[in-house]
XYZ file of C-alpha atoms in Angstrom:
634
model
C 19.140 -73.209 4.675
C 22.508 -71.294 6.556
C 24.768 -70.304 3.943
C 22.743 -70.429 0.574
C 21.280 -66.860 0.518
C 23.377 -63.497 0.968
C 24.575 -62.920 4.450
C 22.820 -60.230 6.489
C 25.568 -58.230 6.082
C 25.383 -59.064 2.058
C 21.594 -58.060 2.207
C 23.416 -54.141 3.978
C 25.299 -53.947 0.696
C 23.162 -54.311 -1.534
C 20.920 -52.477 -0.069
C 23.400 -49.903 0.845
C 23.900 -50.045 -3.238
C 20.349 -49.500 -4.360
C 19.687 -46.873 -2.260
C 22.686 -44.824 -3.762
C 21.960 -45.407 -7.045
C 18.720 -44.351 -6.514
C 19.327 -40.838 -5.038
C 22.016 -40.611 -7.875
C 19.019 -40.630 -10.634
C 16.235 -37.284 -11.348
C 17.488 -34.656 -9.231
C 20.266 -31.866 -8.814
C 19.585 -31.978 -5.017
C 20.823 -35.956 -4.628
C 22.772 -36.963 -2.114
C 25.317 -39.963 -3.411
C 27.588 -41.169 0.450
C 30.850 -42.165 0.143
C 31.810 -45.379 0.616
C 33.596 -44.518 3.907
C 30.499 -43.450 4.744
C 28.431 -46.167 3.842
C 31.399 -48.349 6.435
C 31.653 -45.548 8.907
C 26.631 -46.014 9.302
C 27.434 -49.724 9.600
C 30.372 -49.074 12.072
C 27.567 -46.875 13.769
C 25.337 -49.281 14.110
C 22.647 -49.129 11.277
C 22.833 -52.696 10.196
C 18.785 -53.511 10.087
C 16.095 -53.423 7.524
C 14.198 -50.654 9.014
C 17.197 -48.341 9.584
C 17.858 -48.754 5.700
C 13.214 -47.443 5.511
C 14.387 -44.555 7.322
C 17.400 -43.554 5.482
C 15.751 -44.539 2.258
C 12.331 -41.960 2.892
C 15.322 -39.000 4.999
C 17.010 -39.822 1.466
C 13.731 -39.070 -0.660
C 13.583 -36.305 0.911
C 17.109 -34.592 0.604
C 15.806 -35.350 -3.558
C 13.155 -32.886 -3.447
C 13.173 -30.802 -6.212
C 12.669 -27.551 -6.300
C 9.063 -26.185 -6.537
C 8.707 -25.108 -10.346
C 6.644 -21.496 -9.399
C 4.333 -19.939 -12.053
C 3.698 -16.088 -11.568
C 1.338 -15.574 -13.712
C -2.022 -15.829 -12.565
C -5.036 -16.221 -14.402
C -8.366 -18.800 -15.137
C -5.443 -20.753 -16.938
C -4.112 -22.283 -12.793
C -7.975 -23.649 -12.367
C -7.714 -25.149 -15.616
C -4.211 -27.183 -15.019
C -5.372 -27.854 -11.447
C -8.290 -29.631 -12.501
C -7.119 -31.468 -15.373
C -4.475 -32.682 -12.634
C -6.419 -33.219 -10.200
C -4.495 -30.642 -7.738
C -4.903 -27.778 -5.498
C -3.830 -24.100 -6.181
C -1.239 -22.617 -3.773
C -0.703 -18.670 -4.251
C 1.704 -16.784 -2.538
C 1.549 -13.165 -2.224
C 5.113 -11.471 -2.001
C 6.964 -8.615 -2.169
C 9.987 -7.047 -3.111
C 10.466 -5.587 0.435
C 9.163 -7.852 2.808
C 11.645 -9.642 5.300
C 10.052 -12.530 6.004
C 9.123 -13.892 2.028
C 12.896 -13.844 1.977
C 12.486 -15.465 4.547
C 9.827 -18.446 3.385
C 11.927 -19.318 0.538
C 15.060 -19.817 2.459
C 13.448 -22.129 4.531
C 9.525 -22.849 4.050
C 10.212 -23.497 0.500
C 13.510 -25.120 0.838
C 11.713 -27.776 2.840
C 12.339 -30.702 1.195
C 9.319 -32.589 2.853
C 7.555 -29.031 1.404
C 8.922 -29.388 -1.853
C 7.520 -32.946 -2.030
C 4.007 -32.115 -1.330
C 3.285 -29.119 -3.727
C 5.168 -31.431 -6.116
C 2.852 -33.892 -5.826
C -0.712 -32.668 -5.238
C -0.522 -28.466 -6.318
C -0.299 -26.045 -9.281
C 2.158 -23.638 -7.247
C 1.385 -19.560 -8.335
C 3.829 -16.957 -6.346
C 2.607 -13.348 -6.880
C 4.360 -9.742 -5.977
C 1.532 -8.420 -4.871
C 2.906 -4.654 -5.518
C 2.518 -5.746 -9.332
C -0.942 -7.385 -9.224
C -3.362 -4.382 -7.555
C -6.293 -7.114 -7.759
C -4.956 -9.495 -5.839
C -3.501 -6.858 -3.818
C -7.099 -5.464 -2.785
C -8.013 -8.527 -2.867
C -5.542 -10.400 0.161
C -4.083 -7.139 1.728
C -5.724 -7.577 4.938
C -3.762 -11.020 5.604
C -0.349 -8.729 5.191
C 2.464 -9.699 3.453
C 3.493 -12.552 2.427
C -0.100 -14.740 2.714
C -0.537 -17.817 1.534
C -3.162 -18.331 0.134
C -4.513 -22.233 -0.960
C -7.638 -22.511 -3.134
C -9.258 -25.592 -5.321
C -9.620 -26.827 -8.462
C -13.176 -25.026 -9.015
C -10.996 -21.062 -7.276
C -12.997 -22.260 -3.668
C -10.426 -21.029 -1.399
C -9.268 -23.228 1.473
C -7.103 -21.509 3.349
C -5.660 -18.026 4.199
C -2.787 -17.522 6.276
C -1.134 -13.731 7.223
C 2.833 -14.459 7.703
C 5.338 -16.426 8.100
C 4.785 -20.869 7.882
C 7.332 -22.526 9.835
C 8.293 -25.529 7.734
C 6.729 -28.477 10.133
C 3.716 -25.976 10.579
C 3.634 -25.860 5.981
C 4.058 -29.116 5.639
C 1.063 -30.007 8.085
C -0.980 -27.451 6.871
C -0.091 -28.555 3.251
C -0.972 -32.386 4.044
C -4.331 -31.904 6.327
C -5.878 -30.204 3.250
C -5.145 -32.958 1.277
C -6.769 -35.296 3.341
C -9.520 -32.793 4.447
C -10.486 -29.528 1.594
C -13.145 -28.431 3.152
C -12.499 -24.521 3.796
C -10.726 -23.776 7.176
C -12.022 -21.394 9.709
C -9.501 -19.170 8.156
C -11.907 -18.390 5.433
C -15.038 -16.348 7.057
C -18.270 -15.591 5.267
C -17.644 -12.586 2.870
C -19.494 -9.563 4.778
C -22.575 -8.579 3.122
C -22.893 -5.123 2.599
C -26.833 -4.107 1.839
C -26.251 -1.985 -1.097
C -28.014 1.501 -1.734
C -30.340 2.638 1.386
C -28.577 6.003 3.175
C -25.248 7.858 1.924
C -24.994 9.465 5.556
C -23.844 7.920 8.131
C -25.609 9.107 11.249
C -24.765 10.516 14.590
C -24.773 7.930 16.790
C -22.452 5.850 14.084
C -20.219 8.695 13.690
C -19.969 9.112 17.934
C -19.394 5.908 18.152
C -16.886 5.307 15.246
C -14.765 8.232 17.215
C -14.994 6.709 20.072
C -13.867 3.128 19.296
C -10.770 4.876 17.465
C -10.240 6.837 20.390
C -9.839 3.539 22.891
C -7.289 1.740 20.621
C -4.558 5.102 21.228
C -1.620 4.450 23.410
C -1.380 7.004 25.751
C 1.141 6.187 27.348
C 4.034 5.619 23.508
C 1.273 7.285 20.978
C -0.141 6.320 17.980
C -3.354 3.824 17.531
C -3.111 0.341 18.257
C -0.668 -1.645 20.665
C 1.555 -4.032 18.439
C 3.244 -1.998 15.367
C 4.134 1.440 15.720
C 3.263 3.615 12.138
C 1.441 6.528 11.560
C -1.221 5.601 10.318
C -1.947 8.075 7.501
C -6.010 8.064 7.634
C -5.888 7.557 11.003
C -4.141 11.454 11.121
C -5.992 13.085 8.951
C -9.196 12.561 10.727
C -7.230 14.074 14.143
C -6.444 17.252 11.851
C -10.126 17.533 11.497
C -10.951 16.839 15.235
C -8.552 18.948 16.032
C -9.758 22.223 13.558
C -12.783 21.327 15.834
C -11.694 22.433 18.978
C -10.684 19.025 20.376
C -8.152 19.421 22.416
C -7.977 15.348 23.057
C -6.480 15.657 19.470
C -3.712 18.030 19.115
C -1.732 15.765 22.368
C -2.616 12.142 19.899
C -1.311 14.146 16.877
C 1.944 15.621 18.413
C 2.515 12.610 20.279
C 2.248 10.198 17.760
C 4.530 13.117 14.756
C 7.061 12.898 17.564
C 7.356 9.529 18.354
C 7.558 8.435 14.897
C 10.887 10.831 13.911
C 12.836 7.258 15.757
C 12.130 5.743 12.336
C 13.232 8.532 9.750
C 16.085 6.916 8.756
C 18.711 9.691 9.933
C 21.494 8.638 7.154
C 20.039 8.619 3.833
C 15.893 9.747 4.775
C 12.832 8.582 3.812
C 11.483 6.671 6.873
C 11.176 2.252 7.663
C 7.659 0.751 7.096
C 7.396 0.193 10.684
C 8.751 -0.576 15.001
C 7.438 -4.074 15.702
C 7.777 -3.092 18.810
C 5.927 -0.185 21.066
C 8.578 2.331 21.877
C 9.260 2.864 18.274
C 12.804 1.563 18.496
C 12.460 -1.218 16.730
C 12.508 -0.404 12.930
C 11.121 -3.017 10.122
C 13.857 -0.931 8.225
C 11.650 -2.103 5.101
C 10.923 1.183 3.072
C 7.898 1.436 1.212
C 6.662 4.408 -1.496
C 3.376 4.390 1.093
C 4.704 5.035 3.739
C 6.996 7.545 2.344
C 4.435 9.756 0.130
C 1.825 9.710 3.358
C 4.085 10.510 5.828
C 5.729 14.106 4.001
C 2.364 14.830 2.972
C 1.353 14.539 6.848
C 4.593 16.098 8.092
C 4.466 19.528 5.419
C 0.869 19.763 7.114
C 1.897 19.309 10.860
C 4.474 21.737 9.712
C 1.736 24.135 8.031
C -0.001 24.092 11.601
C 2.491 24.192 14.348
C 5.682 25.609 12.558
C 7.974 23.138 14.855
C 11.489 22.609 12.631
C 11.422 18.690 14.048
C 8.159 18.416 11.765
C 10.048 20.188 8.517
C 13.367 18.556 9.329
C 11.561 15.786 8.985
C 9.862 16.221 5.068
C 12.883 17.767 4.062
C 14.425 13.967 4.458
C 11.250 12.575 3.387
C 12.087 14.116 0.177
C 15.249 13.881 -0.323
C 15.072 10.191 0.249
C 12.342 10.222 -2.492
C 13.957 12.288 -4.978
C 17.611 10.188 -4.533
C 16.617 6.560 -3.841
C 13.104 5.901 -5.142
C 13.167 8.296 -8.303
C 13.358 6.767 -12.040
C 15.075 8.980 -14.192
C 12.979 8.952 -16.618
C 10.213 10.563 -14.576
C 7.991 7.684 -12.452
C 9.395 7.051 -9.152
C 9.981 4.089 -8.047
C 8.223 1.581 -5.297
C 10.047 0.052 -2.519
C 13.318 -0.548 -1.360
C 14.388 -3.627 0.687
C 15.100 -4.377 4.202
C 18.146 -6.489 3.093
C 21.012 -6.713 1.538
C 21.175 -9.897 1.522
C 20.466 -13.410 3.829
C 23.983 -12.724 5.332
C 23.375 -8.980 5.563
C 19.876 -8.196 7.134
C 18.542 -4.521 8.069
C 19.541 -5.165 11.337
C 23.064 -4.700 10.629
C 23.085 -2.892 7.695
C 20.708 0.230 8.568
C 23.122 1.527 11.861
C 25.580 2.442 10.507
C 26.726 5.636 8.358
C 27.374 6.088 4.513
C 29.930 4.429 4.329
C 29.287 2.078 5.812
C 26.479 0.904 4.690
C 27.970 1.461 0.938
C 30.947 -0.955 1.909
C 28.455 -3.399 1.870
C 26.024 -2.782 -0.822
C 22.939 -1.754 -1.634
C 19.053 -3.289 -0.496
C 17.569 -3.712 -3.618
C 14.761 -0.931 -5.334
C 12.532 -2.003 -6.830
C 12.575 -0.519 -10.029
C 8.298 -1.272 -11.691
C 7.220 2.108 -12.112
C 3.832 1.721 -11.524
C 0.870 4.656 -11.867
C -0.300 4.313 -8.619
C 2.682 5.090 -6.554
C 3.924 7.651 -9.259
C 0.446 9.483 -8.338
C 1.375 8.388 -4.748
C 4.813 10.430 -4.773
C 3.132 13.316 -6.748
C 0.810 14.238 -4.545
C 3.149 14.131 -1.623
C 4.883 16.277 -3.657
C 2.463 19.456 -4.262
C 1.439 19.022 -0.895
C 5.924 19.509 0.543
C 5.714 22.086 -2.318
C 2.885 23.984 -0.845
C 3.780 24.096 2.756
C 7.724 25.143 1.512
C 7.510 27.103 -1.790
C 10.103 24.332 -2.879
C 9.257 24.944 -6.242
C 12.558 21.890 -7.136
C 9.361 19.724 -5.753
C 7.196 21.081 -7.995
C 8.584 20.808 -10.878
C 9.383 16.851 -10.066
C 5.375 16.058 -9.414
C 4.639 17.850 -12.804
C 7.907 15.780 -13.854
C 6.321 13.021 -12.995
C 2.686 13.705 -14.232
C 4.044 14.263 -17.877
C 5.581 10.829 -17.104
C 2.599 9.159 -16.133
C 0.295 10.098 -19.054
C 2.857 9.852 -21.554
C 3.522 5.667 -19.955
C 0.947 4.715 -18.322
C -2.425 6.437 -20.143
C -4.885 3.700 -21.841
C -7.098 4.439 -24.473
C -10.098 3.576 -21.848
C -9.004 6.724 -20.269
C -8.189 4.700 -17.209
C -4.569 3.794 -16.497
C -2.214 0.560 -16.207
C -0.232 0.519 -13.743
C 3.004 -0.987 -15.105
C 3.570 -0.974 -18.942
C 1.706 -4.397 -19.601
C -0.735 -5.192 -16.377
C -2.347 -9.248 -15.414
C -5.346 -8.192 -16.142
C -6.799 -4.913 -14.992
C -7.429 -1.819 -15.443
C -7.047 -1.824 -11.640
C -8.882 1.803 -9.868
C -5.970 2.026 -7.448
C -3.978 3.676 -10.362
C -6.654 5.916 -11.333
C -7.724 6.643 -8.311
C -3.981 7.734 -7.076
C -3.423 9.692 -10.240
C -7.120 11.226 -9.853
C -5.659 12.915 -6.412
C -2.256 13.863 -7.915
C -3.951 15.267 -10.708
C -6.477 17.849 -8.259
C -3.177 17.711 -5.399
C -1.796 19.455 -8.933
C -3.720 22.108 -10.083
C -4.200 23.387 -6.847
C -0.627 23.766 -6.433
C -0.116 25.451 -9.627
C -3.876 26.888 -10.790
C -3.821 25.530 -14.290
C -6.131 23.892 -16.341
C -4.887 20.903 -17.464
C -4.711 19.584 -14.465
C -8.285 20.089 -13.636
C -9.132 18.530 -17.426
C -6.795 15.329 -16.555
C -8.487 14.572 -13.370
C -11.538 14.949 -15.165
C -10.907 12.215 -17.525
C -9.184 10.234 -14.913
C -12.524 10.241 -12.866
C -14.639 9.778 -15.957
C -12.901 6.605 -16.583
C -13.361 5.665 -13.288
C -16.696 5.963 -13.121
C -17.491 4.014 -16.363
C -15.320 0.894 -15.320
C -15.244 0.944 -12.356
C -18.540 1.204 -10.973
C -20.684 -1.696 -9.498
C -24.281 -1.431 -10.755
C -25.363 -1.789 -7.299
C -23.858 0.574 -4.728
C -19.230 1.563 -4.461
C -16.923 1.350 -6.968
C -13.913 -2.087 -7.556
C -11.203 -2.674 -7.097
C -11.040 -4.167 -10.803
C -13.910 -5.408 -12.806
C -14.127 -9.658 -13.329
C -11.976 -11.382 -15.650
C -14.313 -12.764 -18.589
C -13.048 -16.181 -17.806
C -12.984 -16.757 -14.644
C -14.344 -18.920 -11.183
C -14.744 -19.170 -8.229
C -14.561 -16.335 -5.080
C -12.903 -14.562 -8.598
C -16.336 -13.766 -10.025
C -17.536 -11.493 -7.591
C -15.496 -8.367 -7.703
C -13.711 -6.285 -5.117
C -14.818 -3.020 -3.389
C -12.565 -2.132 -0.715
C -13.620 0.173 2.239
C -10.330 2.593 1.189
C -11.312 2.153 -1.930
C -14.162 4.208 -2.487
C -13.327 5.969 0.679
C -10.837 7.661 -1.104
C -13.013 8.166 -4.430
C -15.894 9.913 -2.544
C -12.568 13.165 -1.099
C -11.160 13.246 -5.036
C -14.673 13.519 -6.252
C -16.476 16.037 -4.158
C -13.953 17.777 -4.424
C -14.094 17.836 -7.957
C -17.505 18.182 -7.743
C -16.354 21.613 -5.903
C -13.850 22.779 -8.366
C -15.922 22.247 -10.973
C -19.976 22.610 -9.961
C -20.540 19.238 -12.198
C -22.928 17.317 -10.441
C -21.704 14.400 -12.391
C -18.833 14.427 -9.488
C -21.286 14.285 -6.754
C -23.266 11.706 -7.889
C -19.659 9.098 -8.111
C -19.288 9.927 -4.323
C -22.761 9.616 -3.288
C -22.580 6.295 -5.236
C -19.730 5.312 -3.195
C -21.037 6.823 0.283
C -24.063 4.224 0.127
C -21.892 1.360 -0.155
C -19.471 2.612 2.926
C -22.559 3.214 4.822
C -24.350 -0.643 3.536
C -20.155 -1.613 5.190
C -20.091 -0.172 8.433
C -23.613 -1.379 9.027
C -22.610 -4.073 7.936
C -19.158 -4.597 9.776
C -19.988 -1.596 12.749
C -16.087 -3.222 15.056
C -14.220 -2.606 11.872
C -12.989 0.876 12.769
C -12.452 2.728 9.444
C -10.575 6.187 10.103
C -10.863 7.280 5.853
C -15.389 6.385 5.772
C -15.467 9.198 8.616
C -12.881 11.593 6.717
C -14.694 10.170 3.439
C -18.437 10.835 5.491
C -17.339 14.680 6.100
C -15.450 15.824 2.792
C -19.049 14.577 0.871
C -21.769 17.329 3.564
C -19.127 19.686 4.270
C -17.703 22.084 1.429
C -14.081 22.482 2.306
C -12.373 25.642 2.718
C -12.183 27.789 0.084
C -9.154 29.684 -0.941
C -9.370 32.037 -4.255
C -6.810 34.374 -5.831
C -7.873 36.549 -8.231
C -5.305 38.358 -10.698
C -2.629 38.086 -13.804
C -1.065 34.379 -13.054
C 1.761 36.932 -13.755
C 1.470 39.326 -11.679
C 3.382 38.847 -8.840
C 1.385 40.321 -6.139
C -1.311 37.276 -6.817
C 1.622 34.677 -7.540
C 2.266 35.764 -3.977
C -1.245 35.148 -2.503
C -1.605 31.979 -4.293
C 1.397 30.767 -2.081
C 0.361 32.522 1.196
C -3.575 30.185 0.146
C -1.743 26.630 -0.326
C 0.265 27.557 2.583
C -3.376 27.577 4.950
C -3.284 24.389 7.144
C -5.963 21.977 6.514
C -6.122 19.522 3.509
C -9.542 19.778 2.516
C -8.690 23.015 0.888
C -10.238 24.295 -2.440
C -7.878 27.026 -3.376
C -8.234 28.461 -6.855
C -7.012 31.329 -9.013
C -8.868 33.311 -11.563
C -6.600 35.054 -13.826
C -9.896 36.883 -16.318
C -6.656 36.595 -19.298
C -8.187 32.781 -19.108
C -12.018 32.730 -18.600
C -14.854 32.165 -16.447
C -13.492 29.641 -13.571
C -14.044 25.920 -14.285
C -16.959 26.210 -11.600
C -19.875 28.736 -13.623
C -21.440 29.695 -10.217
C -18.841 31.393 -8.263
C -18.380 35.343 -9.420
C -16.035 37.521 -8.422
C -15.918 41.048 -9.559
C -12.604 42.678 -11.913
C -10.260 44.740 -9.774
C -7.602 46.783 -10.005
C -5.083 45.022 -7.899
C -4.614 41.242 -7.207
C -6.964 40.213 -3.746
C -7.821 37.337 -2.446
C -11.742 35.795 -1.145
C -11.894 33.230 1.919
C -15.869 32.447 0.986
C -17.185 29.473 3.205
C -20.704 27.449 1.447
C -22.674 30.670 1.239
C -20.534 34.028 2.032
C -17.031 35.084 1.516
C -14.640 37.454 2.864
C -14.079 40.948 1.987
C -10.814 40.859 0.041
C -7.897 40.808 1.348
C -4.628 42.152 -0.521
C -1.527 41.188 1.430
C -0.579 37.584 1.767
C 0.174 37.630 5.982
C -4.318 38.547 6.413
C -5.295 35.321 4.242
C -4.823 33.067 6.999
C -7.183 35.399 9.637
C -10.417 36.345 6.924
C -10.466 32.468 6.471
C -10.846 31.952 10.316
C -12.879 34.577 11.033
C -15.455 33.050 7.818
C -15.212 30.000 9.304
C -16.358 31.364 12.645
C -19.678 30.647 13.829
């Protein structure tokens, strides 16, 4: 009946009031329109129930709360998801990762994304550098990695990199509508275990040809998108150069030269990669993994070709590592961010000089001291010392090793990742420290480091050995579910283990290390057969070092004798990384490998040995390289 109820204008008043009341409840993001705003909306024509409904929906999105992230990854995440009938969304990020910051600022701040996660998901955000198990499992997906799992631990979606808000909202809703595993969840590679422990000649040739095929002849580097030095491939290239491959020589030099553009001319250190093929569009984050690898590789390059640019690069990397990533107590930090803040990106910051940078602030350094990163740093510092003779670098390496033993060695013999870990122990840490200790033994001749390497490898064999073949990244937790019931075996880790265990077998003559290398090679050969398209330079290097003796130089003489010290320094400078250097001081008793015997001499001498014979004694340091090459000649 006309005039008996509220007018349409009165109805609009009531609905606007209801919207305002609803929006002001329960959220710090509540939006309260002013009276003036309401009048403007009316004047703009928002005067129908449909429009009010749309406004209400928009307002509800604005009122979504920030995501309540959990930072602790455990089976309790799945228990909660099952109890509340939710999915699990795992955000794996890194402190240094630019696109991770963008995900936080845009995608995870989006009201629709927030609302979907709040209602249907248990959200967990983990720093990937802090958790080597998750890092090993999902590292191929890059950071940020977005993993969605069902409450039973089944993977539903795995996504690499930045996901814009609209795509993320659509993805989250699609999973709610149909939680079947998507195409990103490929079947696991089935590795036939327990077979051969060597690649066939045909398999090696095909793998080398495949690596050659992805080399960028115009710009240098392997691959056509991101440009950086892939350490495993360049190490393999050094070995093929030694076998007389002149094309490999060109590729190594071209790549090393191109990568000089990624070295920071102000503070030193190397940026992570260039996202353009010309090597001139850097992503400015600086990771310890890249600093340590490039320090080793440029040191090796200088030993080979005496190019002063390579020495300058090594010095720059060493300077950055010790000024920016060295902890006061002796350990080493993880990374330095690309950006100062959301407002000041690396593109604004790093082109400036030192004063200009410091005026803007400082990109964050991740000051965790992980055993893994510290082990990488020690190994790199040793190689830099071997080539340059810089005593400061050796002092830094020894100090870091003593810190690691005091602060990261666990009672089981394996190394912790951090002061306290989620799960673990993790293979990465004990493996990196094993490599570090072997490098220290070569650099110093001090047997305490060989003893430390033995202890770390013994712990690896006891705690990470897979019964079938290979070694796992971390033992499975006692109570877990889904994909996490199956420990990950990673090709890169197993290849590194083959290499360090093989070298330890030569240093000690202990067959247990050769057995470890054989066990890891069985997995690598099985992996190569199951996934022949997966190019793994690491596996080729492991296969080579597993089946061939290293270049071996032994110094005979007292460690207090300047002549013996001079010979030892020259032995360390020999251009090869698969290099065994022993120093026999008769006052210390027999060498660790009892199969090796040298005559006591009246003066310090060096011997160059192959698997079956040794050279005549060499008494002058400048004669060592020639003696080694003569011993290796067919």
